[in-house]
CSV table of C-alpha atoms and ligand atoms in Angstrom, one decimal:
chain,number,residue,atom,x,y,z
A,1,UNK,CA,91.7,169.5,88.2
A,2,UNK,CA,94.1,172.4,88.6
A,3,UNK,CA,94.7,175.7,86.9
A,4,UNK,CA,97.9,176.4,85.1
A,5,UNK,CA,98.4,180.0,84.0
A,6,UNK,CA,94.7,180.5,83.6
A,7,UNK,CA,93.9,177.4,81.5
A,8,UNK,CA,92.4,174.3,83.0
A,9,UNK,CA,94.5,171.2,82.6
A,10,UNK,CA,92.7,167.9,82.8
A,11,UNK,CA,94.9,164.8,83.4
A,12,UNK,CA,94.5,162.2,80.6
A,13,UNK,CA,92.0,159.5,81.3
A,14,UNK,CA,94.6,156.8,81.9
A,15,UNK,CA,94.9,154.3,84.8
A,16,UNK,CA,95.3,156.6,87.7
A,17,UNK,CA,97.2,154.1,89.8
A,18,UNK,CA,100.1,153.5,87.4
A,19,UNK,CA,102.9,155.9,86.8
A,20,UNK,CA,103.0,156.5,83.1
A,21,UNK,CA,106.8,157.1,83.3
A,22,UNK,CA,108.0,154.0,85.0
A,23,UNK,CA,105.0,151.8,85.7
A,24,UNK,CA,105.3,152.0,89.5
A,25,UNK,CA,102.3,152.7,91.7
A,26,UNK,CA,101.1,156.3,91.3
A,27,UNK,CA,100.4,157.7,94.7
A,28,UNK,CA,98.9,161.0,93.6
A,29,UNK,CA,98.6,164.0,91.2
A,30,UNK,CA,102.1,165.5,90.7
A,31,UNK,CA,102.8,168.4,88.4
A,32,UNK,CA,99.8,167.7,86.2
A,33,UNK,CA,99.6,164.0,86.1
A,34,UNK,CA,99.4,160.9,88.3
A,35,UNK,CA,102.9,159.6,89.0
A,36,UNK,CA,104.8,157.7,91.6
A,37,UNK,CA,106.6,159.3,94.4
A,38,UNK,CA,110.0,158.5,92.9
A,39,UNK,CA,109.2,160.2,89.5
A,40,UNK,CA,107.7,163.2,91.4
A,41,UNK,CA,110.9,163.8,93.3
A,42,UNK,CA,113.1,163.1,90.3
A,43,UNK,CA,111.1,165.7,88.2
A,44,UNK,CA,111.0,168.2,90.9
A,45,UNK,CA,114.8,168.0,91.6
A,46,UNK,CA,115.6,168.1,87.9
A,47,UNK,CA,113.6,171.4,87.4
A,48,UNK,CA,114.6,173.1,90.7
A,49,UNK,CA,118.3,172.5,90.2
A,50,UNK,CA,118.2,172.9,86.5
A,51,UNK,CA,119.7,169.4,86.1
A,52,UNK,CA,117.8,168.5,83.0
A,53,UNK,CA,120.4,170.3,80.9
A,54,UNK,CA,123.1,168.0,82.3
A,55,UNK,CA,121.3,164.8,81.4
A,56,UNK,CA,122.7,162.8,78.6
A,57,UNK,CA,121.2,159.6,77.3
A,58,UNK,CA,123.4,156.7,78.4
A,59,UNK,CA,123.0,154.9,75.0
A,60,UNK,CA,122.8,158.2,73.0
A,61,UNK,CA,119.6,157.0,71.3
A,62,UNK,CA,117.2,158.7,73.6
A,63,UNK,CA,114.9,155.8,73.6
A,64,UNK,CA,115.8,153.9,76.7
A,65,UNK,CA,113.1,151.7,78.3
A,66,UNK,CA,112.1,153.2,81.6
A,67,UNK,CA,110.6,150.8,84.2
A,68,UNK,CA,110.7,150.5,87.9
A,69,UNK,CA,114.0,148.6,87.8
A,70,UNK,CA,115.6,150.8,85.1
A,71,UNK,CA,114.3,154.2,85.8
A,72,UNK,CA,117.5,155.3,87.6
A,73,UNK,CA,119.8,154.2,84.7
A,74,UNK,CA,119.0,157.0,82.2
A,75,UNK,CA,118.0,160.3,83.7
A,76,UNK,CA,117.8,161.9,80.2
A,77,UNK,CA,115.2,159.4,78.9
A,78,UNK,CA,113.4,159.4,82.2
A,79,UNK,CA,113.1,163.2,82.2
A,80,UNK,CA,111.9,163.1,78.6
A,81,UNK,CA,109.3,160.6,79.4
A,82,UNK,CA,108.1,162.7,82.3
A,83,UNK,CA,107.5,165.6,79.9
A,84,UNK,CA,105.9,163.4,77.3
A,85,UNK,CA,103.6,162.0,79.9
A,86,UNK,CA,102.4,165.5,80.6
A,87,UNK,CA,104.4,166.7,83.7
A,88,UNK,CA,104.6,170.4,83.7
A,89,UNK,CA,107.8,172.2,84.7
A,90,UNK,CA,105.8,175.4,85.2
A,91,UNK,CA,104.1,173.9,88.2
A,92,UNK,CA,107.4,173.1,89.9
A,93,UNK,CA,108.7,176.6,89.3
A,94,UNK,CA,105.5,178.1,90.7
A,95,UNK,CA,105.9,176.1,93.8
A,96,UNK,CA,109.4,177.3,94.3
A,97,UNK,CA,109.9,179.0,97.6
A,98,UNK,CA,106.5,178.0,99.0
A,99,UNK,CA,107.7,174.5,99.8
A,100,UNK,CA,111.2,174.9,101.0
B,201,ZN,ZN1,107.3,156.7,88.2
B,202,ZN,ZN1,118.5,157.1,77.5
């Protein structure tokens, strides 16, 4: 449980050992939910470098399947899935500077 701008955010009661974005092993609580190390770094880099605005879906349908083997193919859909899974950009921004 962590506090985000005054309100308590409780991670959804899903399998805590599976990354909801790509299905890889989730090694901990990252930016609000349990994800794998790879998605954590992807999400963090996207927010910190403002890359999410440069992402474009590779098949233009914004519905790519994201799995361990395909997660690097479409950053647009992967980022979207991160957000849908509950990852919070605010937490990345709040950490800025503290973890450089
Ligand atoms: Zn993942
Ligand atoms: Zn896509």
